CSV table of C-alpha atoms in Angstrom, one decimal:
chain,number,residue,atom,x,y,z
A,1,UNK,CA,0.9,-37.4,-42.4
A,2,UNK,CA,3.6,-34.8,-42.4
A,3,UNK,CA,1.8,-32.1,-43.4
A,4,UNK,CA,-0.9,-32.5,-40.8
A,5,UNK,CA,1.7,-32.8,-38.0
A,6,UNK,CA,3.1,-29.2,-39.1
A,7,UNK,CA,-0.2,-27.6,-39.6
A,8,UNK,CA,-1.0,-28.7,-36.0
A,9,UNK,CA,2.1,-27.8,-34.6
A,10,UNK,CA,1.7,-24.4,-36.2
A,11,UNK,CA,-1.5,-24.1,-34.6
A,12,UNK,CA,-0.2,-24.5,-31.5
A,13,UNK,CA,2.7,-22.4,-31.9
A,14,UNK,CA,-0.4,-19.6,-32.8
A,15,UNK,CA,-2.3,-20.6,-29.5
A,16,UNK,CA,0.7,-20.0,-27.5
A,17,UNK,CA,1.5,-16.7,-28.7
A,18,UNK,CA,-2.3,-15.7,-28.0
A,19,UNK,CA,-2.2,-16.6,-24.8
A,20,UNK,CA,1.2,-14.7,-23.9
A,21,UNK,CA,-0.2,-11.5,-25.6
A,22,UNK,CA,-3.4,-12.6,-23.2
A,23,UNK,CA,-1.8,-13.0,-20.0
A,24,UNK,CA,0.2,-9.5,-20.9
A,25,UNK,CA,-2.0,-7.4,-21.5
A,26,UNK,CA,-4.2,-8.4,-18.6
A,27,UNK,CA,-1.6,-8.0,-16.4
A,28,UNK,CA,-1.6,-4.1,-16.9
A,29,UNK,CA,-5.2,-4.3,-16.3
A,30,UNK,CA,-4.0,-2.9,-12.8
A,31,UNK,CA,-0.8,-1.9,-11.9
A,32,UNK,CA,1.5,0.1,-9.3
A,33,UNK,CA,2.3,3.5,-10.8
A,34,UNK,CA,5.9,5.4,-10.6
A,35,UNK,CA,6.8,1.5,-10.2
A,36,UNK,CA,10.6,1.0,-10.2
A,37,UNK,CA,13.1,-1.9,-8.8
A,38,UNK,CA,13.4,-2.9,-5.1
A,39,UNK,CA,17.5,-2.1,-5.5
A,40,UNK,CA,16.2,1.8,-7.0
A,41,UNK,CA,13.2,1.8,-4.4
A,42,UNK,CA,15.8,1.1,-1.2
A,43,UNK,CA,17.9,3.8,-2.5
A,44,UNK,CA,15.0,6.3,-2.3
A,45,UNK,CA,12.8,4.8,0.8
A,46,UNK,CA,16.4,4.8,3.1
A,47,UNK,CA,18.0,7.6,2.1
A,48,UNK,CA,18.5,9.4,5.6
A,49,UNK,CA,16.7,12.7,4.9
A,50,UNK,CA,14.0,11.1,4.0
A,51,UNK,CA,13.4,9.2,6.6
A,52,UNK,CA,13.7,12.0,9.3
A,53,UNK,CA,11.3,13.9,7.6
A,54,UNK,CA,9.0,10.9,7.9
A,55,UNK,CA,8.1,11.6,11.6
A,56,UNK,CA,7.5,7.7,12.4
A,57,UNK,CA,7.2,8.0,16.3
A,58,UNK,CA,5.1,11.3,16.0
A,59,UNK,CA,3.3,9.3,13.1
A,60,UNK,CA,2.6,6.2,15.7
A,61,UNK,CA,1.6,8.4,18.2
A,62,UNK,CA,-1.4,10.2,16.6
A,63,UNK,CA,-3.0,6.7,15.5
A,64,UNK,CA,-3.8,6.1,19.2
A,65,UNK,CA,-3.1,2.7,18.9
A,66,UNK,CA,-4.3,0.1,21.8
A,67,UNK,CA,-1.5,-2.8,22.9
A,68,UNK,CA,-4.1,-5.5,21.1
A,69,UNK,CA,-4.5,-3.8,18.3
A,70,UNK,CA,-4.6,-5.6,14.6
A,71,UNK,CA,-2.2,-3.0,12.2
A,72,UNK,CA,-1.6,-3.1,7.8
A,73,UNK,CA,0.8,-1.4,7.0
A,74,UNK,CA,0.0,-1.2,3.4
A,75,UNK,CA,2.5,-0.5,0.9
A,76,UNK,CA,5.7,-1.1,3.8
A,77,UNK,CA,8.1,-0.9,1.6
A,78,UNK,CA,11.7,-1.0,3.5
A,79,UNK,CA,9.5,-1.1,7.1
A,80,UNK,CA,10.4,2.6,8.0
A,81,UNK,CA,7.2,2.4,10.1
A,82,UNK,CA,6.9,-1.3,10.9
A,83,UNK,CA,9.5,-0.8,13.7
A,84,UNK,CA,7.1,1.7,15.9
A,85,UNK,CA,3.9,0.1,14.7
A,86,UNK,CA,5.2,-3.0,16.3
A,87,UNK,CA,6.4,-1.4,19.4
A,88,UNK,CA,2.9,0.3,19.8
A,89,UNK,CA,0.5,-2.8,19.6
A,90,UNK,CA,3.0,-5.0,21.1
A,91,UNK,CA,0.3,-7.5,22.0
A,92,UNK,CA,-1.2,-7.7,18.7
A,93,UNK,CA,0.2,-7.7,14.9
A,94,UNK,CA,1.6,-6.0,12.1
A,95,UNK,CA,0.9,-7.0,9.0
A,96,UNK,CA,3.5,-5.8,6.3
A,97,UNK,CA,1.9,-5.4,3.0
A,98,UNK,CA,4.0,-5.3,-0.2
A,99,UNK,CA,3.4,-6.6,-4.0
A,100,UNK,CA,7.1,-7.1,-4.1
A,101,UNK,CA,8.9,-9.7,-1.8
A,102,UNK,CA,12.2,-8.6,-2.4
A,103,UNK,CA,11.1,-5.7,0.3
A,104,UNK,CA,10.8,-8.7,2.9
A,105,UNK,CA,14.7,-9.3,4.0
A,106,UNK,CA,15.1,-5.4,4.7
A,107,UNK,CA,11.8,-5.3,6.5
A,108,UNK,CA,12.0,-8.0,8.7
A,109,UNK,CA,16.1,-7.3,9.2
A,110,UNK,CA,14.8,-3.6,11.0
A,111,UNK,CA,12.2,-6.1,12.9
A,112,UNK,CA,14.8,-8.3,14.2
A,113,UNK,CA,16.6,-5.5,14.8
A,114,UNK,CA,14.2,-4.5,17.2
A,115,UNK,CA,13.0,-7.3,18.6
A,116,UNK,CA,10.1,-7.5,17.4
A,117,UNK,CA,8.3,-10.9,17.3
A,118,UNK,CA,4.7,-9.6,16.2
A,119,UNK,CA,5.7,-8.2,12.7
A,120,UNK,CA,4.2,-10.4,9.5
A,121,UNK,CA,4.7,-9.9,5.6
A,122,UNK,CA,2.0,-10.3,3.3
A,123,UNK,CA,2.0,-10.1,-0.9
A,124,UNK,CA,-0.4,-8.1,-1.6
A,125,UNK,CA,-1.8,-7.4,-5.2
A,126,UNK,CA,-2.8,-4.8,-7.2
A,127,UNK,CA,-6.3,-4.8,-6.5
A,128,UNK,CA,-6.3,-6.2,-3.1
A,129,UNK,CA,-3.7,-6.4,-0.4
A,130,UNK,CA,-4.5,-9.8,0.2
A,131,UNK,CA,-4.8,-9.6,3.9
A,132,UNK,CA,-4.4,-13.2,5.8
A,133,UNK,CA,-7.5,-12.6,8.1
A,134,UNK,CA,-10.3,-10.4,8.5
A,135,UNK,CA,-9.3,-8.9,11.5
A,136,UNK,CA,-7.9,-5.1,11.0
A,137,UNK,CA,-8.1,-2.8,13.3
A,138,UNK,CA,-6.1,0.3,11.4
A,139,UNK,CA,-5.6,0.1,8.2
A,140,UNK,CA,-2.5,2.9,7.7
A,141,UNK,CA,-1.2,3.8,4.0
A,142,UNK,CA,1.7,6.4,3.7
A,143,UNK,CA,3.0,8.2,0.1
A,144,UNK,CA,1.3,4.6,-1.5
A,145,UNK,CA,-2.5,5.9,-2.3
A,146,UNK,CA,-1.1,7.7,-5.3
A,147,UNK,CA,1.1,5.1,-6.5
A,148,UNK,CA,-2.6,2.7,-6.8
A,149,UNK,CA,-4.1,2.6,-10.4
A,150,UNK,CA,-7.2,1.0,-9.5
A,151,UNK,CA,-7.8,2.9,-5.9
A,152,UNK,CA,-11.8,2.1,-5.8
A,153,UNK,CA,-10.8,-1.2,-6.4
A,154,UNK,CA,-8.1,-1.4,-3.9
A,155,UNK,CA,-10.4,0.4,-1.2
A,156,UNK,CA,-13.3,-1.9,-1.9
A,157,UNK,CA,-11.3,-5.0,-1.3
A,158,UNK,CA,-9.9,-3.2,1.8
A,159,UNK,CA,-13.2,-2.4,3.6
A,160,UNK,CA,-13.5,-6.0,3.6
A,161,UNK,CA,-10.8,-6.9,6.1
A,162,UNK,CA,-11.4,-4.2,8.6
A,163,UNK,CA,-13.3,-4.8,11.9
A,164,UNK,CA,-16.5,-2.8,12.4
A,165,UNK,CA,-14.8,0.0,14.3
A,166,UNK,CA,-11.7,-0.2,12.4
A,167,UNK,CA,-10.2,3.2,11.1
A,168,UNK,CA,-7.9,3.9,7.9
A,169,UNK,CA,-5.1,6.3,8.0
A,170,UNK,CA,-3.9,8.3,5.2
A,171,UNK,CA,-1.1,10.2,4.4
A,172,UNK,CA,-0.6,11.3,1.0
A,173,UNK,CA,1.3,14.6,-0.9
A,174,UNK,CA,-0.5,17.9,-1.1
A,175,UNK,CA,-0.9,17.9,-5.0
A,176,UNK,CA,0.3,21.3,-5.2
A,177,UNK,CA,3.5,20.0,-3.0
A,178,UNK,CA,3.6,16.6,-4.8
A,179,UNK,CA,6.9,15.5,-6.7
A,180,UNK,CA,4.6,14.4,-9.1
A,181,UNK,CA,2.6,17.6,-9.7
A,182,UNK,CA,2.8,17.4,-13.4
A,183,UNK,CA,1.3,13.9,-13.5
A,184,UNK,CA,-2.2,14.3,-12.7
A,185,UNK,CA,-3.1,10.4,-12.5
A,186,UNK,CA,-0.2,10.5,-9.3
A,187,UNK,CA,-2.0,12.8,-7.7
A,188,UNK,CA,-5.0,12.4,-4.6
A,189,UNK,CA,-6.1,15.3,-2.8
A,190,UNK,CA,-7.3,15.1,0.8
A,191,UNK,CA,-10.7,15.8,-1.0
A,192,UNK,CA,-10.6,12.7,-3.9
A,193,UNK,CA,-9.8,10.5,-0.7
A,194,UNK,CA,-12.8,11.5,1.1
A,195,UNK,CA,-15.0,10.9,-1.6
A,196,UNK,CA,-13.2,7.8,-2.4
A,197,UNK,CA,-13.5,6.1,0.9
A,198,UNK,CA,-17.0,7.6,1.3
A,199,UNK,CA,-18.1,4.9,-1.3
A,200,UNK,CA,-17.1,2.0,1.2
A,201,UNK,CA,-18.8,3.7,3.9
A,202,UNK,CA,-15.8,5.1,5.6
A,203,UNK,CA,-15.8,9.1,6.4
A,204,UNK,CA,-13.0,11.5,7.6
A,205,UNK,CA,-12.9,11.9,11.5
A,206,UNK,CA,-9.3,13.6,12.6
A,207,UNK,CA,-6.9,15.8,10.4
A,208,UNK,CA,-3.4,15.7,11.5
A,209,UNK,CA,-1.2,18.5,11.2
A,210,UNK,CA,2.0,16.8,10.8
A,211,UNK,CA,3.5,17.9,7.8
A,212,UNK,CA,3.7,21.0,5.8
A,213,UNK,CA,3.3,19.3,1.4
A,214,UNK,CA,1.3,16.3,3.0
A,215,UNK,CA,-2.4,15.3,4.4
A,216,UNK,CA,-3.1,13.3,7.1
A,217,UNK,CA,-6.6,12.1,7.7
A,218,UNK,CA,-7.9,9.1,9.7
A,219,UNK,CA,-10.9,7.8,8.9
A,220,UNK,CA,-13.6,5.4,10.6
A,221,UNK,CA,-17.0,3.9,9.2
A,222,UNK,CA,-20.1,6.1,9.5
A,223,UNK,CA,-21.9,5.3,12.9
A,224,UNK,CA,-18.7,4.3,14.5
């Protein structure tokens, strides 16, 4: 009777180790890239050069947004943008997208900050930014495109939360002006984007000239 006992507890010892070695390997199936901590991540996102040269008001401004309007803010981060996005549709919501929570407490400390009542986190994943409702009226993604693996994917699963008339903006590195020029997967030129989004039926309608090593593009469905 003993030596069953061990043979089956070896077996299950085996089993368990498959399925760790499982769940591991699918987990890199899809990932962030360049990922790094929250505590490193802070450092970068709030250091104060930085966010002057981000241009958040001027950034707000060109998306025309309406009072009512339904916002993701995909890939927040610290919430450099979530402050103006809020003040802008300040009858409707923005939704702070993140795959890590520990960007939460910083995000909605600047909301509080302001005042701002209308300002909601959401995990997103990989693959999906796991929106709470189907009801997005701009979509807006700045310096994160590059950072998605899987960006057909992530676009894909996008499309599907975004009203009819919705739009998508995008700002994203000039890959010759990129910090990450010599890594070719971190890179997304204002042309791979337009052939990316063109696959979910979305086409490029307005170039902003904001910066001088970045694209801007807002897009909108064909038809719309």
């Amino acid at each position: 009777m003993i030596r069953p006992a061990i043979a089956y507890a070896a077996r299950a010892v085996h089993l368990a180790a498959l399925l760790i070695i499982v769940l591991v390997l699918g987990s890199t199936v899809a990932a962030q890239l360049a990922s790094r901590p929250v505590s490193e991540w802070e450092k970068v996102l709030d250091a104060p050069e930085r966010l002057t040269g981000l241009r958040a008001d001027a950034v707000v401004d060109a998306l025309k947004l309406e009072p009512e309007d339904v916002v993701a803010d995909l890939g927040a981060g610290t919430g450099p943008f979530v402050v103006p996005l809020g003040k802008a549709v300040s009858a409707g919501t923005v939704y702070a997208v993140e795959i890590d929570e520990e960007f939460f407490p910083r995000i909605r400390q600047r909301a509080d900050a302001a005042g701002l009542a209308n300002v909601r986190t959401v995990v997103g994943g990989f693959t999906d930014p796991r929106l709470p409702a189907r009801d997005v009226d701009v979509a807006f993604m700045h310096d994160v495109l590059h950072h998605i693996e899987d960006r057909a994917a992530y676009v894909r699963a996008l499309a599907t939360y975004l009203k009819p008339a919705a739009r998508i903006a995008i700002i994203d590195y000039d890959p010759a002006r990129s910090p990450h020029r010599d890594e070719p997967a971190m890179l997304v030129s204002l042309k791979q984007a337009q052939a990316l989004l063109r696959e979910v039926g979305f086409t490029s309608v307005e170039e902003v000239a904001l910066f001088d090593d970045k694209w801007f593009a807002i897009f909108r469905r064909s038809g719309h």
